[in-house]
Coordinates of C-alpha atoms and ligand atoms in Angstrom, one line a residue:
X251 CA 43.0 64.5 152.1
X252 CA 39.5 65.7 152.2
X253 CA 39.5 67.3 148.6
X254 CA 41.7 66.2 146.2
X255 CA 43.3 68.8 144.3
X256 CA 41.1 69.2 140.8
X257 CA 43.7 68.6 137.6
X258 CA 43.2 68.9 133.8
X259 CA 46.7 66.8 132.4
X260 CA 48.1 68.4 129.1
X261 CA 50.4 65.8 127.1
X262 CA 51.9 64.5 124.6
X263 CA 52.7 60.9 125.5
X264 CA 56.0 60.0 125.7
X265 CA 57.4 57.4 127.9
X266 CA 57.6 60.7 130.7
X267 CA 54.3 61.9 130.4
X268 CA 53.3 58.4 131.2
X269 CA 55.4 58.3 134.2
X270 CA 54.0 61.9 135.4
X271 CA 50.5 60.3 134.6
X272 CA 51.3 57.2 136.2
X273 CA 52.1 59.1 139.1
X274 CA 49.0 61.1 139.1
X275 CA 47.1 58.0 138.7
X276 CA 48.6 56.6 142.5
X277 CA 47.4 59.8 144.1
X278 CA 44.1 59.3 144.5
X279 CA 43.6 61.2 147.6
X280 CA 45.4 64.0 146.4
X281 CA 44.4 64.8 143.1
X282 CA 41.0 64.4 140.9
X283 CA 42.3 64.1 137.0
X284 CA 39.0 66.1 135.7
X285 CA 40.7 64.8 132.4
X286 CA 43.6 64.2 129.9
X287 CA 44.1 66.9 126.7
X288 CA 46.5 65.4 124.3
X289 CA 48.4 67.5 121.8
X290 CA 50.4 66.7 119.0
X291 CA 54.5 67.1 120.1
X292 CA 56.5 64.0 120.7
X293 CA 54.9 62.4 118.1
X294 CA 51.7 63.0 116.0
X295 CA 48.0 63.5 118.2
X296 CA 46.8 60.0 116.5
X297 CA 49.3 58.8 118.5
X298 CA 49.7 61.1 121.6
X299 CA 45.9 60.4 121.6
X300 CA 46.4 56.6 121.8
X301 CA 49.2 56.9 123.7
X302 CA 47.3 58.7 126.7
X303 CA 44.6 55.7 126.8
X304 CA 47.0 53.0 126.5
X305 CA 48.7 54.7 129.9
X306 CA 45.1 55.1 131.2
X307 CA 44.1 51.4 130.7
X308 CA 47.4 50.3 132.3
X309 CA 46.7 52.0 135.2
X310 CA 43.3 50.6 135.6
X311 CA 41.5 54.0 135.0
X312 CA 39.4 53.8 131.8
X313 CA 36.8 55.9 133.5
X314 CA 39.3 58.8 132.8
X315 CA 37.9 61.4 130.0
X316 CA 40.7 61.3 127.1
X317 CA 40.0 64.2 124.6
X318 CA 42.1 64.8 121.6
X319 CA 43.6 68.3 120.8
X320 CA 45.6 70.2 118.4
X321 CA 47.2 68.3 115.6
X322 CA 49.6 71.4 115.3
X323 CA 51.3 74.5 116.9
X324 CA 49.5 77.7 116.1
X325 CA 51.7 79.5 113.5
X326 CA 54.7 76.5 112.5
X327 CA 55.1 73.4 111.3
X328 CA 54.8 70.6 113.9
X329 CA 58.1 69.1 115.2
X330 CA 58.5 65.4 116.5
X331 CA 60.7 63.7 118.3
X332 CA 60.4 59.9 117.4
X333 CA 64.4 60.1 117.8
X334 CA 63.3 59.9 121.4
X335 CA 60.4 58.2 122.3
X336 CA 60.2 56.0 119.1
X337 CA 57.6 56.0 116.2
X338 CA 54.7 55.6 118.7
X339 CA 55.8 57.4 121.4
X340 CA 55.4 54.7 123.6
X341 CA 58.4 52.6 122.7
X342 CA 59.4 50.0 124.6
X343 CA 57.3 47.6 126.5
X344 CA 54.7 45.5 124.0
X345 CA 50.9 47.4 125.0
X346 CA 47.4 46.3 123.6
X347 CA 45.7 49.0 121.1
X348 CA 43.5 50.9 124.1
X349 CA 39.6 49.8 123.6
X350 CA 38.7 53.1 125.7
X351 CA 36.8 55.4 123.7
X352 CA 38.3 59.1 123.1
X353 CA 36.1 62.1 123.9
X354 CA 34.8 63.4 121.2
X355 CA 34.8 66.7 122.1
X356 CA 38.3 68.9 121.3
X357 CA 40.7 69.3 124.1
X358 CA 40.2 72.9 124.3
X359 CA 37.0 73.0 124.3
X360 CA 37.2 70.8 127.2
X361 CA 39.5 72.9 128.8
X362 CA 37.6 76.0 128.3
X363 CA 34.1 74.4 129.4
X364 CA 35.4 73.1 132.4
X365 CA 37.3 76.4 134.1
X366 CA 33.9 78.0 133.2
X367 CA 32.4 75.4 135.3
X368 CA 34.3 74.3 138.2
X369 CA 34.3 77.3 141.1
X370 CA 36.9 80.1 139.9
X371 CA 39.9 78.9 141.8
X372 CA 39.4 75.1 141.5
X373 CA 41.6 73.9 138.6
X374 CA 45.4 73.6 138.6
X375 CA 46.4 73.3 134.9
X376 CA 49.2 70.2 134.4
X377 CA 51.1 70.8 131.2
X378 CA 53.9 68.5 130.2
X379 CA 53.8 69.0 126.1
X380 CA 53.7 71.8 124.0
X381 CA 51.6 74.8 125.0
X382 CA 49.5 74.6 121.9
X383 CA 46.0 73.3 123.5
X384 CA 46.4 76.0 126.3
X385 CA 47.2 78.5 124.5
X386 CA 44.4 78.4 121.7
X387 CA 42.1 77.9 124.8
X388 CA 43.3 81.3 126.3
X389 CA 43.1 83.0 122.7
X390 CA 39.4 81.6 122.2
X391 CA 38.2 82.4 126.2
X392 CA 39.9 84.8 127.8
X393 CA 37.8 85.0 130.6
X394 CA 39.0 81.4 131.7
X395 CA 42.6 82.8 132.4
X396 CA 41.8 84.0 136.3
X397 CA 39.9 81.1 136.5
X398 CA 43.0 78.8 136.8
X399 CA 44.3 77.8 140.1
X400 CA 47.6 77.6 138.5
X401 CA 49.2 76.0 135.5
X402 CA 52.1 73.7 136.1
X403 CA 54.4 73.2 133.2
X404 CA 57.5 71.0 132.0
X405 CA 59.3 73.3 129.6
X406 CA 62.3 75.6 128.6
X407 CA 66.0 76.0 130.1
X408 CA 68.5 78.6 130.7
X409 CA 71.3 77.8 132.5
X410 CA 70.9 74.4 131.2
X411 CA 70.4 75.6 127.5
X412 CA 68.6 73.4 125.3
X413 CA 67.9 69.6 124.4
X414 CA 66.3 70.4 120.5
X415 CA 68.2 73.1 119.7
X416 CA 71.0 74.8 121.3
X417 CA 68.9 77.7 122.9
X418 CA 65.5 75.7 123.3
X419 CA 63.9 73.1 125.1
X420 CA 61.6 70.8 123.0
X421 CA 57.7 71.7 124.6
X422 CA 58.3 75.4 124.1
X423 CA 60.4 75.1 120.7
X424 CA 57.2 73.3 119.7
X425 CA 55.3 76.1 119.7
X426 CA 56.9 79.1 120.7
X427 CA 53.9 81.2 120.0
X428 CA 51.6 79.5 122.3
X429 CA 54.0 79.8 125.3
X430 CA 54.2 83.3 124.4
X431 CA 50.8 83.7 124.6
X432 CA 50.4 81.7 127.7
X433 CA 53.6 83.7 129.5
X434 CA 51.9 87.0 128.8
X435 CA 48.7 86.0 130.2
X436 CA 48.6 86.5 134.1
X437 CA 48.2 82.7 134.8
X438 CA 50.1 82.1 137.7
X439 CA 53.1 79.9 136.3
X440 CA 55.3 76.7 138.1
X441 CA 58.2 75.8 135.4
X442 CA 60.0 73.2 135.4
X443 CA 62.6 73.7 133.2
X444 CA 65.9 71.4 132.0
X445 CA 67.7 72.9 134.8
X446 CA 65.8 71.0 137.6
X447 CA 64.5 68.1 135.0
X448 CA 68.5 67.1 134.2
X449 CA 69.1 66.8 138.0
X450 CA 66.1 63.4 138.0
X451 CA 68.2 60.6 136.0
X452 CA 66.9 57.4 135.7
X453 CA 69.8 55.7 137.4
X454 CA 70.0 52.1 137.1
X455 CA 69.0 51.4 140.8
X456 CA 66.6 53.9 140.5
X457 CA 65.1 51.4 137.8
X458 CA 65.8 48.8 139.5
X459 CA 63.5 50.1 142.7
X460 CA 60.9 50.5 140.2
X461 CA 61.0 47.0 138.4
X462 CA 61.5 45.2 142.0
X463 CA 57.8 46.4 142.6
X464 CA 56.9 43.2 140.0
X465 CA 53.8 45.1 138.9
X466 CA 52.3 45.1 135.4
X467 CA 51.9 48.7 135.5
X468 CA 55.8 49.1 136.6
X469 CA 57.2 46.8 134.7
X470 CA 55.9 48.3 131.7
X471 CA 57.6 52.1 133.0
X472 CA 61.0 50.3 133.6
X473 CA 60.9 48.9 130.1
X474 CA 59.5 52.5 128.8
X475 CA 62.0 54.1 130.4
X476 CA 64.9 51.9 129.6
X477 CA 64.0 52.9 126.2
X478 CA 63.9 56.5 126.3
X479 CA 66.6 57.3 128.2
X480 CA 69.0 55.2 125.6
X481 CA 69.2 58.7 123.3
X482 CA 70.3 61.1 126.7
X483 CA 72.9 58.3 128.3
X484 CA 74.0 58.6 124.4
X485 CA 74.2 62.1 124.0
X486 CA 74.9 63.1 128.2
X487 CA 77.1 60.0 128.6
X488 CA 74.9 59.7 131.9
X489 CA 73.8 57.2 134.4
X490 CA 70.3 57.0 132.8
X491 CA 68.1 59.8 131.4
X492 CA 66.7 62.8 132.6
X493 CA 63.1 62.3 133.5
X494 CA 61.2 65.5 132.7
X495 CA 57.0 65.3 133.2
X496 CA 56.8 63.9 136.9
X497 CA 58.4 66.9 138.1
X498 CA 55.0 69.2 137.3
X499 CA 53.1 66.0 139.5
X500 CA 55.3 65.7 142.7
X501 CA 55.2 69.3 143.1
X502 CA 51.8 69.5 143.5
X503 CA 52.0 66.5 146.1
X504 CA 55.7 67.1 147.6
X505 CA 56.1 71.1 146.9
X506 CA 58.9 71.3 149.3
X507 CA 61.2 68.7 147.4
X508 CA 62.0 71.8 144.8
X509 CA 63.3 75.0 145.2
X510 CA 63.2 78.0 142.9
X511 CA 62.5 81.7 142.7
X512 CA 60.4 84.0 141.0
X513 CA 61.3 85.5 137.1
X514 CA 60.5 87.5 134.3
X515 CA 60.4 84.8 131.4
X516 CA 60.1 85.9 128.2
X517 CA 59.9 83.4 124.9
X518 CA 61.8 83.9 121.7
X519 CA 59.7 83.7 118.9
X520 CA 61.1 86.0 115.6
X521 CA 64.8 85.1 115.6
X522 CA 65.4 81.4 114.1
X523 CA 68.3 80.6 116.1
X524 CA 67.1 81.2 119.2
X525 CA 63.5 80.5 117.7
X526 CA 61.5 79.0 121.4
X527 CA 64.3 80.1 123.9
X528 CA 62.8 81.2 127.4
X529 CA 64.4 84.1 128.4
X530 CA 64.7 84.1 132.3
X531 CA 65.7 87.0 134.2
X532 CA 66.9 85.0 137.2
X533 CA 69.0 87.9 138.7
X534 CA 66.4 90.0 138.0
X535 CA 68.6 92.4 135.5
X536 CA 65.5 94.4 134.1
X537 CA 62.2 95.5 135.8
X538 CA 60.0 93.6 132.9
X539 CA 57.3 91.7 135.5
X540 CA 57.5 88.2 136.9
X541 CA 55.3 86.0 135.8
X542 CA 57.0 82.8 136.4
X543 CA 58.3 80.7 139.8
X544 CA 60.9 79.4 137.7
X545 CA 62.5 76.1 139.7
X546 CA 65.6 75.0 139.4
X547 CA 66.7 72.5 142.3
X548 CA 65.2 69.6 143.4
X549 CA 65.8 66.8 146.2
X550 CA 66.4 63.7 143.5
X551 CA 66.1 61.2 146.0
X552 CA 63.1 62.5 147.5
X553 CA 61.1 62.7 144.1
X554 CA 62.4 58.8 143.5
X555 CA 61.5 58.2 146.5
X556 CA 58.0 59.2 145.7
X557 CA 57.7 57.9 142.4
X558 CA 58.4 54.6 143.5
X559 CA 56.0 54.6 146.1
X560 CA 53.5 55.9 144.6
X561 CA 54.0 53.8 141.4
X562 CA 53.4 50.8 144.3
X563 CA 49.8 51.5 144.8
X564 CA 48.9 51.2 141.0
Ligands
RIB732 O1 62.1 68.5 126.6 C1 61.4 67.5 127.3 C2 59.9 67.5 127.1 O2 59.7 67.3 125.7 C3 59.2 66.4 127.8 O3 57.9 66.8 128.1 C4 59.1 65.3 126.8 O4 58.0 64.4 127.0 C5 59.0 66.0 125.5 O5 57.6 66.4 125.4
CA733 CA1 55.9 65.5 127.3

């Protein structure tokens, strides 16, 4: 591909995130990671922040720009989910501290700077955490907003409900506010929500494809993700785990591997018990505008398919 497709990665690493980076990482000729923001979400930004240059180093891309982000959601307490993903986020396989230095500079500032200086049009925004970083950069430089090619998320559910609380997925429940801010803003918006993500388990001879590559780098995922899908085989009594982040990846490579339509999405952010839902109007009920292609089926094979082969070339 003559130009690869320009991408800022927003995470929160997590054994996922690291696949969907992983996976970024073995499509060269597709896509140019301009950098990696890390917010606080699975686990605390010291960590998500480590996390993102451990990932980068296995890979054997430490000329990637890491840059640190919000230690917080805009108006709540943070929420973790070391239950998940373990107290570093990056349970499972033993990893070196990273030696790569961070940016200094803040995530959104990075963000901000560099929609204002790539051609309007050029940058696809890849979000697979909470909202947080995007949505302070939005708040702080509107003009940025139809400057984005489009932003790709991981977050939310309806049909599927919730995985943190009964209404909400974690990302948005995070910070609800920030997804508010960043569903009301005109960005044009892929989600991929728990009701495609929960159709991508990590079978066992999904796992096994993966660890019969014999590479460092994917022997490392199998043992990540043989440890973060322990809590969803527990609680979904499933053949492996759902694996969330790569979706927002292999649909910018393989677009036609998912299927969804266009919504109203709306985020819950006053009532506590719904506190983060995203409200999608999939049979379009109301008239309220549609700001979301909200996906919800996906050719599972397919993605494995190229996961795996991608995962090959790192
Ligand atoms: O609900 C799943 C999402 O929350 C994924 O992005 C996972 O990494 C966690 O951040
Ligand atoms: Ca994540």
């Amino acid at each position: 591909m003559a130009n690869p497709r320009k991408i800022i990665i927003d995470t929160d690493p997590g054994q996922d995130d690291a696949a969907a980076i992983m996976l970024a990482f073995g499509s060269p000729e597709e896509l140019d990671v301009l950098g990696i923001t890390t917010v606080a979400g699975n686990v605390p930004l010291s960590y998500t922040s480590r996390n993102a240059r451990i990932v980068c180093e296995l890979c054997g891309r430490t000329d990637t720009k890491v840059f640190a982000g919000a230690d917080k959601p805009i108006a709540r307490k943070l929420v973790t989910a070391e239950h998940v993903h373990g107290k570093t986020g990056l349970d499972g396989p033993v990893l070196d501290e990273p030696t790569m230095p961070l940016q200094t500079q803040h995530s959104v500032d990075f963000i901000v700077e560099t929609l204002r200086s790539e051609p309007e049009g050029a940058v696809t925004l890849c979000t697979l955490g909470p909202l947080t970083n995007i949505g302070l950069a939005f708040q702080q430089a509107p003009d940025i907003i139809p400057r984005v090619h489009e932003l790709v998320m991981m977050g939310g559910g309806f049909f599927e409900g919730g995985n943190i609380t009964p209404a909400a997925e974690f990302n948005i429940y995070v910070d609800p506010e920030a997804a508010d801010i960043v569903f009301r803003s005109g960005v044009p918006i892929v989600m991929m929500p728990l009701d495609v993500t929960h159709k991508l388990l990590t079978r066992k001879d999904r796992v096994k494809r993966m660890a019969d590559l014999g590479t460092r780098p994917a022997i490392a995922m199998v043992e990540m993700l043989e440890f973060f899908e322990r809590f969803d085989v527990e609680k979904y009594g499933s053949d492996g785990g759902p694996l969330h982040d790569p979706t927002v990846i292999a649909y910018l490579l393989k677009p036609e591997l998912f299927k969804g339509r266009t919504c109203n999405v709306e985020i819950e952010v006053k009532s506590e018990l719904t506190a983060g839902m995203t409200v999608v109007d999939w049979w379009h009920v109301t008239h309220r505008k549609r700001n979301a292609q909200v996906i919800r089926d996906v050719d599972a094979d397919g993605f494995f398919d190229l996961l795996i082969e991608r995962f090959a070339r790192i």
